[in-house]
mmCIF file of C-alpha atoms and ligand atoms in Angstrom:
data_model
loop_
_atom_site.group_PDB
_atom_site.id
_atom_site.type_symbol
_atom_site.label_atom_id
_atom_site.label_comp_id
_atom_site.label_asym_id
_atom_site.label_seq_id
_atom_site.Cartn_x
_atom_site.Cartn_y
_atom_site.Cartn_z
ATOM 1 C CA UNK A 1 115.846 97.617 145.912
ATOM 2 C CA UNK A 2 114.100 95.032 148.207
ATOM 3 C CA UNK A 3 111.542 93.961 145.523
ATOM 4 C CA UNK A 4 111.157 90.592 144.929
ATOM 5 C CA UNK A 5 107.974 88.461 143.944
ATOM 6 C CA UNK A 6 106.007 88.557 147.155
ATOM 7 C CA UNK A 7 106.259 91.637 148.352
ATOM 8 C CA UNK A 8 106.205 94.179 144.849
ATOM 9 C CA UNK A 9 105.686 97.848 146.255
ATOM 10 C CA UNK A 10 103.458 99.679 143.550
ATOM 11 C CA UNK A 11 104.820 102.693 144.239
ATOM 12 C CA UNK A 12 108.421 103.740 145.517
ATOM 13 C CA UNK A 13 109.003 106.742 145.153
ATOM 14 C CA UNK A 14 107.338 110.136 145.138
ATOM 15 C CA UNK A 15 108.486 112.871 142.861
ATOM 16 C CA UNK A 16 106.797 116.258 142.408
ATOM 17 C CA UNK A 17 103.734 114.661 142.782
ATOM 18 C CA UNK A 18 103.790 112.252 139.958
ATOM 19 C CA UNK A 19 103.297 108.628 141.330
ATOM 20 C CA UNK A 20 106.032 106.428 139.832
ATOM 21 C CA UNK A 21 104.993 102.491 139.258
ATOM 22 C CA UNK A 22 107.658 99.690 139.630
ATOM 23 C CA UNK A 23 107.364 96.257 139.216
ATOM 24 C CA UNK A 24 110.763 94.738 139.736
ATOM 25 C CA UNK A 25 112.979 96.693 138.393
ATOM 26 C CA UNK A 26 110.771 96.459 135.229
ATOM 27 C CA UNK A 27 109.579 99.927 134.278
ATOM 28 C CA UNK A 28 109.002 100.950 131.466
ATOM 29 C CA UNK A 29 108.120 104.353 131.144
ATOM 30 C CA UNK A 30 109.212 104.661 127.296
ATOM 31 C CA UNK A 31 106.182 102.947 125.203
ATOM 32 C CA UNK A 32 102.474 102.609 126.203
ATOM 33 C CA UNK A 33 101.744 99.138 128.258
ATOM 34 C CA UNK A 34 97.623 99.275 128.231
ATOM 35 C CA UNK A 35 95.410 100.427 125.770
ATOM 36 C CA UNK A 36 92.870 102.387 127.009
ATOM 37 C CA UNK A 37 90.485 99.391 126.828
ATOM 38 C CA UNK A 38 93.125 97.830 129.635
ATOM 39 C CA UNK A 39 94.581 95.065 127.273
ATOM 40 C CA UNK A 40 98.130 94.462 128.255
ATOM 41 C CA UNK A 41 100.544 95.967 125.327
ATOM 42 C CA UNK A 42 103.310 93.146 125.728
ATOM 43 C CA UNK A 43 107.316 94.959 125.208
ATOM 44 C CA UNK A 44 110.170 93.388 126.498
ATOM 45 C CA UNK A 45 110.918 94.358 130.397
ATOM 46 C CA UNK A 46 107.184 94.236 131.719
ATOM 47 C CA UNK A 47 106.861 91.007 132.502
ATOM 48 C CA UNK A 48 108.634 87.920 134.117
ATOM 49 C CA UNK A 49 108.880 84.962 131.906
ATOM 50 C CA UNK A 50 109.806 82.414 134.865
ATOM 51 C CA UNK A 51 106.531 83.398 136.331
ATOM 52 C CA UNK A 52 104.339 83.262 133.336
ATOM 53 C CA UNK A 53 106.155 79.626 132.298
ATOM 54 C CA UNK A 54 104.843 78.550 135.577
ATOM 55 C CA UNK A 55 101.321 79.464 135.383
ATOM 56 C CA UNK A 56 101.130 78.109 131.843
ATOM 57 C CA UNK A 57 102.390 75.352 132.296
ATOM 58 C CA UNK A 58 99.640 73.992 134.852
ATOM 59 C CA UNK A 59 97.010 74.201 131.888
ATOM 60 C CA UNK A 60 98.188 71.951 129.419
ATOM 61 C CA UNK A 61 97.322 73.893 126.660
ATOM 62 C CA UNK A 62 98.631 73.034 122.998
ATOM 63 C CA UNK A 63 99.004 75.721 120.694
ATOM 64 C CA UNK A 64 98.438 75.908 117.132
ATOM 65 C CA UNK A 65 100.262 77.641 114.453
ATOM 66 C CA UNK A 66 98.406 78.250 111.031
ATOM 67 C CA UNK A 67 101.242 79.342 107.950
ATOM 68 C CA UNK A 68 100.764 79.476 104.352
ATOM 69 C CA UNK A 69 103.552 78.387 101.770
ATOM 70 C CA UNK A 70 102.191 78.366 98.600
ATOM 71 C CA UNK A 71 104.227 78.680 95.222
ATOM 72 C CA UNK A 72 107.574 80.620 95.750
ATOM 73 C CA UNK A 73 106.972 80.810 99.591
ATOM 74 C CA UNK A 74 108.170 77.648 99.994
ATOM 75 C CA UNK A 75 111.964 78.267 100.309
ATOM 76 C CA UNK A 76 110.661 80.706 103.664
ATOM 77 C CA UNK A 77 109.926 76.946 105.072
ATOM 78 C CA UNK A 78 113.375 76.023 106.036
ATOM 79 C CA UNK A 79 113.816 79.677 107.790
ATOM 80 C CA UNK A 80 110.579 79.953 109.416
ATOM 81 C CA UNK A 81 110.160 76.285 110.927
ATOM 82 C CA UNK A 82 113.819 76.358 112.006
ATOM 83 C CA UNK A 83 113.517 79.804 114.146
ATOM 84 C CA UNK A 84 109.952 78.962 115.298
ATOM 85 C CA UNK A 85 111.245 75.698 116.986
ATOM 86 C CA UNK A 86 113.467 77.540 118.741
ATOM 87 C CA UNK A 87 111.823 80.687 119.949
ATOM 88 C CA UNK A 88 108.194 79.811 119.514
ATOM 89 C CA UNK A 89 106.604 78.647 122.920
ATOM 90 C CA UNK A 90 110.047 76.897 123.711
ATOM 91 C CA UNK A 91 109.183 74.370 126.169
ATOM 92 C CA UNK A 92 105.631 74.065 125.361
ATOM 93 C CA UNK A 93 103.277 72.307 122.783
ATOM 94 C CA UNK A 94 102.961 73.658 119.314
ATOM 95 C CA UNK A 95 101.105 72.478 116.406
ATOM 96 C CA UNK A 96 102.385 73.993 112.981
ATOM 97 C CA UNK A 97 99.972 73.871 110.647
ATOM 98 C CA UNK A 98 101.525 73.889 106.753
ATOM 99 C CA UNK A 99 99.524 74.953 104.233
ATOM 100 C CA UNK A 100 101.360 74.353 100.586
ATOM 101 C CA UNK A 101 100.983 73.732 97.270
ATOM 102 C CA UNK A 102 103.975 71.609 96.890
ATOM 103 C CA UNK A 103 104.042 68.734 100.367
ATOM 104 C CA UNK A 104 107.082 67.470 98.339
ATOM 105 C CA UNK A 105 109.370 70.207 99.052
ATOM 106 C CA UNK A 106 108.984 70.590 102.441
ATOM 107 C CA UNK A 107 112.504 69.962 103.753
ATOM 108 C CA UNK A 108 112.570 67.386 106.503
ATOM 109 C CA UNK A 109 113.706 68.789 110.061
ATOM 110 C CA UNK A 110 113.734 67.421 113.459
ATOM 111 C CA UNK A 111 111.784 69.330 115.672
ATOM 112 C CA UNK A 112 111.479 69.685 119.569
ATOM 113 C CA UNK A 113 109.743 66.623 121.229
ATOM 114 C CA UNK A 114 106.670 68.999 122.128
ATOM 115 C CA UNK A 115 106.486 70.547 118.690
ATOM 116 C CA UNK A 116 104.731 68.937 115.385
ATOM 117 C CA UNK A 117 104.292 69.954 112.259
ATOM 118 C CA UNK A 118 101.187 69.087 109.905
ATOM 119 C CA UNK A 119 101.559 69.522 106.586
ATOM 120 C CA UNK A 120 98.324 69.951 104.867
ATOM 121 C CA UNK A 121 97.875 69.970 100.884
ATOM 122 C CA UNK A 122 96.111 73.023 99.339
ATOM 123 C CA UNK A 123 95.510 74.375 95.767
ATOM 124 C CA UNK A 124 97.186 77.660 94.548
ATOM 125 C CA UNK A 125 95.235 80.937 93.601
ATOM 126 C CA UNK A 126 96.243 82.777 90.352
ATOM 127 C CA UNK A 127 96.106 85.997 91.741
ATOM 128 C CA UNK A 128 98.680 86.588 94.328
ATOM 129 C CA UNK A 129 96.306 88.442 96.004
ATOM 130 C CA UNK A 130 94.003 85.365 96.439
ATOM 131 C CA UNK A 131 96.456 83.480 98.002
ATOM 132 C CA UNK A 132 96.780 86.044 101.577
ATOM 133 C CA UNK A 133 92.928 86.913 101.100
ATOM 134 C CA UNK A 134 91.733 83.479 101.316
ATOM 135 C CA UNK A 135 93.812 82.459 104.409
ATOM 136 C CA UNK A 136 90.861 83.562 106.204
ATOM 137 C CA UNK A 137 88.767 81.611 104.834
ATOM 138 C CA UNK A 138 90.947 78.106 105.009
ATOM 139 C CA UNK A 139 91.669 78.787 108.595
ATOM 140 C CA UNK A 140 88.067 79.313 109.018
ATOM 141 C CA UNK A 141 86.796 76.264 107.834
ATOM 142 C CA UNK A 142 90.090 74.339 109.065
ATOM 143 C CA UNK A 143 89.045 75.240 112.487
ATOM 144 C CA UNK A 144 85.060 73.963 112.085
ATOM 145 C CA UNK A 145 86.516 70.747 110.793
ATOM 146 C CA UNK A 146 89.466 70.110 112.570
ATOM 147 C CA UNK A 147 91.039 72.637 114.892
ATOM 148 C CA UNK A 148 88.563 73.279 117.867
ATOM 149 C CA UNK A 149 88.878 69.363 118.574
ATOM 150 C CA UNK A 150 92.643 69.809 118.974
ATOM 151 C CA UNK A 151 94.195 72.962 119.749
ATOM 152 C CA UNK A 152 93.308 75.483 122.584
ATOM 153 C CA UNK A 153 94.615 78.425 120.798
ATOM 154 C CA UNK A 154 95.470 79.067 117.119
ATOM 155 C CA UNK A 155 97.883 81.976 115.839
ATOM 156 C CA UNK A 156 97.811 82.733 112.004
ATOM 157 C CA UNK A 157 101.469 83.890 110.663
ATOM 158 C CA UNK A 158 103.451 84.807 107.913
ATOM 159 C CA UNK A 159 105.849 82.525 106.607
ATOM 160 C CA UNK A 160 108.351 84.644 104.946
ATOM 161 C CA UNK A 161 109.537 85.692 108.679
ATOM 162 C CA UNK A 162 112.183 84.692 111.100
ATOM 163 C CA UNK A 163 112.380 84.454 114.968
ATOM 164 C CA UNK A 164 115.741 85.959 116.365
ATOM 165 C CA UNK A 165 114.340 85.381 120.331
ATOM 166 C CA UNK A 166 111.760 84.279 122.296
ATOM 167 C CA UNK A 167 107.877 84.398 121.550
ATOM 168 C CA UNK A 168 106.526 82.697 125.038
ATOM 169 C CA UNK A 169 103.642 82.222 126.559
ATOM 170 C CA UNK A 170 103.016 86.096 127.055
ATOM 171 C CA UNK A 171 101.557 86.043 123.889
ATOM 172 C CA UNK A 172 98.785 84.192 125.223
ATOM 173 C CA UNK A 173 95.041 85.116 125.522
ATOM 174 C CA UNK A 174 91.881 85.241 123.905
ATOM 175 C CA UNK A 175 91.736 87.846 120.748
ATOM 176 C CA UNK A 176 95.199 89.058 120.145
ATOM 177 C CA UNK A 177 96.377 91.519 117.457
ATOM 178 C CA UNK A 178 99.984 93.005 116.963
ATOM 179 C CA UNK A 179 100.785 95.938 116.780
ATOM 180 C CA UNK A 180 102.174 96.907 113.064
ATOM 181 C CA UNK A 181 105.515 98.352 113.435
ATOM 182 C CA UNK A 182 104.924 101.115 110.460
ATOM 183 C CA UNK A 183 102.050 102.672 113.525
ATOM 184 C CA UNK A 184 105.359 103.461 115.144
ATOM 185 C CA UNK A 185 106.357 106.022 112.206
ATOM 186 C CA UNK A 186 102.873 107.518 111.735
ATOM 187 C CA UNK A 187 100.890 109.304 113.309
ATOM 188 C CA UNK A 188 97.279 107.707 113.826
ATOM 189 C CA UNK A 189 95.642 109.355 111.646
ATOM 190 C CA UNK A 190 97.610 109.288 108.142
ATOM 191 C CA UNK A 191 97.922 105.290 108.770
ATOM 192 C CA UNK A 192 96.590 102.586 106.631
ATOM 193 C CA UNK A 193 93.330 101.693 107.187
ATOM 194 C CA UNK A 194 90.461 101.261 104.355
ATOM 195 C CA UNK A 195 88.130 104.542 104.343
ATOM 196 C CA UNK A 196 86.237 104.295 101.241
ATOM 197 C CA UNK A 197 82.651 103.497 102.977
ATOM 198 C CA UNK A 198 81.709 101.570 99.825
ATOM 199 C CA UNK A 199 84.848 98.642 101.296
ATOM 200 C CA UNK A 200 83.218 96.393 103.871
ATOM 201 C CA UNK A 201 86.457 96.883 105.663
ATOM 202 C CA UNK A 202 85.928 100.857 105.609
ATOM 203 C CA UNK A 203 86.668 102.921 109.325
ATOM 204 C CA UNK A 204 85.309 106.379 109.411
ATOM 205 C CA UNK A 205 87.649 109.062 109.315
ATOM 206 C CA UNK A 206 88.374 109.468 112.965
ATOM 207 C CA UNK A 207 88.232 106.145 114.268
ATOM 208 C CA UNK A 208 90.891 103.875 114.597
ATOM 209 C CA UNK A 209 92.677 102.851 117.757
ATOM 210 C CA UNK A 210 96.364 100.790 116.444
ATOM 211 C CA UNK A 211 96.936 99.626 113.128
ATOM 212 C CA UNK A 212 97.235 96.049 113.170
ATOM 213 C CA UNK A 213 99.667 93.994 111.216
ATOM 214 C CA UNK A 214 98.055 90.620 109.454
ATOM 215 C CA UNK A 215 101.020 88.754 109.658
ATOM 216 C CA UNK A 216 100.905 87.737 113.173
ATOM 217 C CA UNK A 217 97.690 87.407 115.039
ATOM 218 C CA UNK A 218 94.891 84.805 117.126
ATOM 219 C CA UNK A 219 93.705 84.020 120.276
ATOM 220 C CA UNK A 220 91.776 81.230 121.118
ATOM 221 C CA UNK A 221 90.059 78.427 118.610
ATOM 222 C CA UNK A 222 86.551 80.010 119.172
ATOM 223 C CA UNK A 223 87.698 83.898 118.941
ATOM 224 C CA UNK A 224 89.844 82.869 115.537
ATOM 225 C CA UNK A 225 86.662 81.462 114.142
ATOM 226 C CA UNK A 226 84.851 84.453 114.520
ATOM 227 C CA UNK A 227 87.375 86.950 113.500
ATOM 228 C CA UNK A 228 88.391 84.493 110.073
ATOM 229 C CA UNK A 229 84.754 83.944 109.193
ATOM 230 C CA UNK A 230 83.447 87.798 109.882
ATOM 231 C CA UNK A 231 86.699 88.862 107.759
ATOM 232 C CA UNK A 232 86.409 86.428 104.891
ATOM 233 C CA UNK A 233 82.845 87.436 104.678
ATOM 234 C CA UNK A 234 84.011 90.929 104.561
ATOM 235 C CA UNK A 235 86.189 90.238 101.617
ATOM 236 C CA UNK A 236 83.758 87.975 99.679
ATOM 237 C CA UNK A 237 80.934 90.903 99.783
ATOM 238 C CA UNK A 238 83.838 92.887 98.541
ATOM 239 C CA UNK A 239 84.771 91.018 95.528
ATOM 240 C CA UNK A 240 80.461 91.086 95.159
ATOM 241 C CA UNK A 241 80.658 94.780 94.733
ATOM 242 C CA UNK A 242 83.956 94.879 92.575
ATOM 243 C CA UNK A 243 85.782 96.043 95.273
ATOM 244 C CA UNK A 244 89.464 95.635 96.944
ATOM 245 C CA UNK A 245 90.382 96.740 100.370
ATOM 246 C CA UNK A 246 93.827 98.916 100.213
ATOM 247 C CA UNK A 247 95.360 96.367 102.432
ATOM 248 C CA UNK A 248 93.037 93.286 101.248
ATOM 249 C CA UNK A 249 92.630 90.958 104.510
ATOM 250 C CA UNK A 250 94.651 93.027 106.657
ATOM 251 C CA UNK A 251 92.384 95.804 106.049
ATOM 252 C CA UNK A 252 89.138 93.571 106.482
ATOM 253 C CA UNK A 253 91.190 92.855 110.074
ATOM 254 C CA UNK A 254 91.407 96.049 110.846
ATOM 255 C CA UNK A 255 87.988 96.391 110.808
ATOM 256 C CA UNK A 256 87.206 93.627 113.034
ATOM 257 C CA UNK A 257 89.853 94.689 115.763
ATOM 258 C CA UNK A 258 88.398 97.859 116.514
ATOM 259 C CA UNK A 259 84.917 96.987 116.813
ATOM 260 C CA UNK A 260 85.961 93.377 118.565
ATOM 261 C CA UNK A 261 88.951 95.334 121.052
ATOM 262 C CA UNK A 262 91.945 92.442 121.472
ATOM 263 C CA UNK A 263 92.195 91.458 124.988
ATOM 264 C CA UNK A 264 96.049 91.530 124.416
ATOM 265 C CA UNK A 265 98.319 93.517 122.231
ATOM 266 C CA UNK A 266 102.013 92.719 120.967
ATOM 267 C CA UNK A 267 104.131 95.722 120.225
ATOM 268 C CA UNK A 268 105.993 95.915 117.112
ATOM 269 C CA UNK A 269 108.639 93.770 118.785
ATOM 270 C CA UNK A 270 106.800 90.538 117.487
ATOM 271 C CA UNK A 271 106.437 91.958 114.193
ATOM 272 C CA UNK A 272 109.276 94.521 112.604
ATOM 273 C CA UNK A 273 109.682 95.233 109.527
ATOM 274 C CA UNK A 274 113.010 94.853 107.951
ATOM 275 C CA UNK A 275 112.303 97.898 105.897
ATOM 276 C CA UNK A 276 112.313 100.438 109.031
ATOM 277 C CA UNK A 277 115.571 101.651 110.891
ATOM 278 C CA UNK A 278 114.711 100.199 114.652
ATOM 279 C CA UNK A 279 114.168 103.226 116.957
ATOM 280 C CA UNK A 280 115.266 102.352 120.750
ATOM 281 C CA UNK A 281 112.020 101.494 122.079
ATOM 282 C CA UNK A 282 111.872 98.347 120.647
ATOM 283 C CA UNK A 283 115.250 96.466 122.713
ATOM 284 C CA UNK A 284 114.638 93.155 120.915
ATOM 285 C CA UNK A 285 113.722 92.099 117.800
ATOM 286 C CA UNK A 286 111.938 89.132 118.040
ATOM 287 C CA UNK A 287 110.252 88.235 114.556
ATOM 288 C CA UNK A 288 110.909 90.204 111.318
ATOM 289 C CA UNK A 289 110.539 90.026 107.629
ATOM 290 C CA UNK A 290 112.602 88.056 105.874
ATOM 291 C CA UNK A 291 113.392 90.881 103.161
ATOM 292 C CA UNK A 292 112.324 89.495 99.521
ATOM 293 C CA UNK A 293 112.808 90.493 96.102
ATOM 294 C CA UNK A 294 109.147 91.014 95.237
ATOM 295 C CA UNK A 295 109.113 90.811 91.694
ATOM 296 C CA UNK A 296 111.186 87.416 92.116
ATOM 297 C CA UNK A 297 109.122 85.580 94.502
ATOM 298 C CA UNK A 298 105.415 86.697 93.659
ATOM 299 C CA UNK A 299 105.690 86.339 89.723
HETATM 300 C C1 5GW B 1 102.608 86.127 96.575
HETATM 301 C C2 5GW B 1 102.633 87.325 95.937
HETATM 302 C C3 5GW B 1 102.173 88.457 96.558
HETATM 303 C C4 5GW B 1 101.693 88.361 97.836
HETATM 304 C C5 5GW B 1 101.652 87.150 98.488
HETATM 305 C C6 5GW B 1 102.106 86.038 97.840
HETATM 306 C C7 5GW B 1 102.101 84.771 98.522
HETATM 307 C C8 5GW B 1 101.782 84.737 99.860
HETATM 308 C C9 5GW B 1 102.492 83.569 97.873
HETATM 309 O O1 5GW B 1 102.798 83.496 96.658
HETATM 310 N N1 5GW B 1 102.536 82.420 98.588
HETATM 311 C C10 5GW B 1 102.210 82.408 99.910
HETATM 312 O O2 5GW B 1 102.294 81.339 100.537
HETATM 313 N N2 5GW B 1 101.800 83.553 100.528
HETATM 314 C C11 5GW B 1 101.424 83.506 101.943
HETATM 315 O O3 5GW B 1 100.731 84.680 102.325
HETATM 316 C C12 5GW B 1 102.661 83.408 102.832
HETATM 317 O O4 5GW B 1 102.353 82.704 104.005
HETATM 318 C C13 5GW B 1 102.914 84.864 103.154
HETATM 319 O O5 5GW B 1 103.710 85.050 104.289
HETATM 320 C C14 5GW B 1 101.482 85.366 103.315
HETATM 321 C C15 5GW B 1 101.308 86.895 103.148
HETATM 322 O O6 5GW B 1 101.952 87.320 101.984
HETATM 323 P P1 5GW B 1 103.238 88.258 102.073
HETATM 324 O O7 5GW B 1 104.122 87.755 103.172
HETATM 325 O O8 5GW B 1 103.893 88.360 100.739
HETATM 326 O O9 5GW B 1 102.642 89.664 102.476
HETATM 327 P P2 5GW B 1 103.441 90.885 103.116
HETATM 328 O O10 5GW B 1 102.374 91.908 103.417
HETATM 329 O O11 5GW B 1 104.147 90.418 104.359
HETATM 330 O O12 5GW B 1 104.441 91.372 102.085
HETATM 331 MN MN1 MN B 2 104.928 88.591 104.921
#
């Protein structure tokens, strides 16, 4: 084909009277690349790195990275900070931000000149369920104190993950949610989200657009404030009325997402879960649990 980046013909080819859309060679006709609120759904093959390196690159933006490693989830340090370095925005600034219970045992690695880690000291929750559930509410008050003076945009994610390629500057823009790779074996409506209407976190039966996965999401410093302090508030009104979401923060997430629509989406591509057999449609793996022996590492 003749395409190349000045001159991209939308459409090339007629064919019983479907139009068929090519950007360079990158089709993908496969998996769905808007929502119907026209976000961008972000899978590998619809979009040109090169080109969004370059436009990046003019802003001078410096990302930050919020992770929590508190008790056990230490030893996912080593394994997260390691990949991250290497996949995560390579080339660009990065802030990690290290949230743990134990500074000591941080293990000492050399980074990228453009990436830094902060290592910030924080108490440990009895209930294990404390410790995800209030991650809202640290990054919340993290960013009124600290944050909006020195990041541009902030990304909250697990730690017990690992990057296996890159995770560029496509991820970029204002609210962005990821896609949870278990939407991929469900259909919509038998997903996870919270429907008992007594849960602040509670979607009618009906509604629901993706389900989105807690461990990877953000968007810019003042979008991540609202989202942290609406869901934190969410869960605190919760715990008032003696009740738990099914999915505690992610579920309180949920909620906000559909009601606040993500300008951007990830597909499941920046999230999988180790526990699912990877079905064609998603041709790289880019992040994925790190699979853990749950009774080992949360008692
Ligand atoms: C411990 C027991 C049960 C659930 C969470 C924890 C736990 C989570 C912990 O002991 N220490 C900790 O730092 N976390 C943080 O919360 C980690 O950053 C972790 O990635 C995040 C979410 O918890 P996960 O990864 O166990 O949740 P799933 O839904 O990925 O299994
Ligand atoms: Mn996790």
């Amino acid at each position: 084909s003749y395409v190349n980046h000045l001159t991209f013909p939308l459409v090339t080819r007629h064919k019983k009277n479907h139009l068929i859309w090519i950007f360079k060679g990158a089709m993908r006709t496969d998996v769905l690349l808007m929502s119907p609120w026209l976000a961008p759904i972000m899978w590998e093959g619809t979009f040109n790195r090169d080109i969004l390196n370059a436009q990046y690159r003019q802003k001078n933006f410096v990302v930050g990275v919020a992770t929590f490693a508190v008790k056990k989830y230490v030893r996912f340090i080593e394994g997260f900070l390691g990949s991250a370095n290497k996949f995560f925005l390579s080339g660009h600034r990065v802030n990690f931000y290290l949230f743990t219970d134990h500074p000591e045992k941080v293990p000492s690695m050399k980074l990228a000149p453009e990436k830094s880690l902060v290592i910030i000291p924080v108490q440990n929750y009895s209930r294990w369920q404390d410790i995800s559930m209030n991650r809202m509410d640290i990054i919340s008050n993290h960013i009124r104190t600290h944050w909006r003076y020195e990041v541009d945009y902030l990304y909250s994610m697990d730690i017990d993950v690992q990057m296996f390629e890159h995770i560029g500057v496509e991820i970029i823009d204002t609210l962005v949610g990821t896609i949870s790779s278990w939407q991929y074996t469900k259909p919509r409506d038998s997903n996870s989200y919270e429907r008992r209407p007594e849960s602040r976190a509670a979607i009618p039966s009906g509604e629901g657009d993706f389900y989105y996965a807690a461990s990877f999401y953000g968007g810019s410093v003042s979008e991540v404030y609202k989202l942290t302090t609406a869901c934190f508030k969410g869960v605190t009104e919760d715990r008032a009325n003696g009740i738990e979401a099914k999915w505690h923060e992610e579920s309180h997430l949920n909620k906000y997402l559909l009601y606040h629509k993500p300008t951007r989406l990830l597909s499941p591509e920046y999230y999988w879960d180790e526990e699912l057999i990877r079905p064609r449609i998603i041709r790289v793996k880019r992040l994925s649990s790190v699979r853990k022996d749950l009774k080992e590492v949360r008692f």
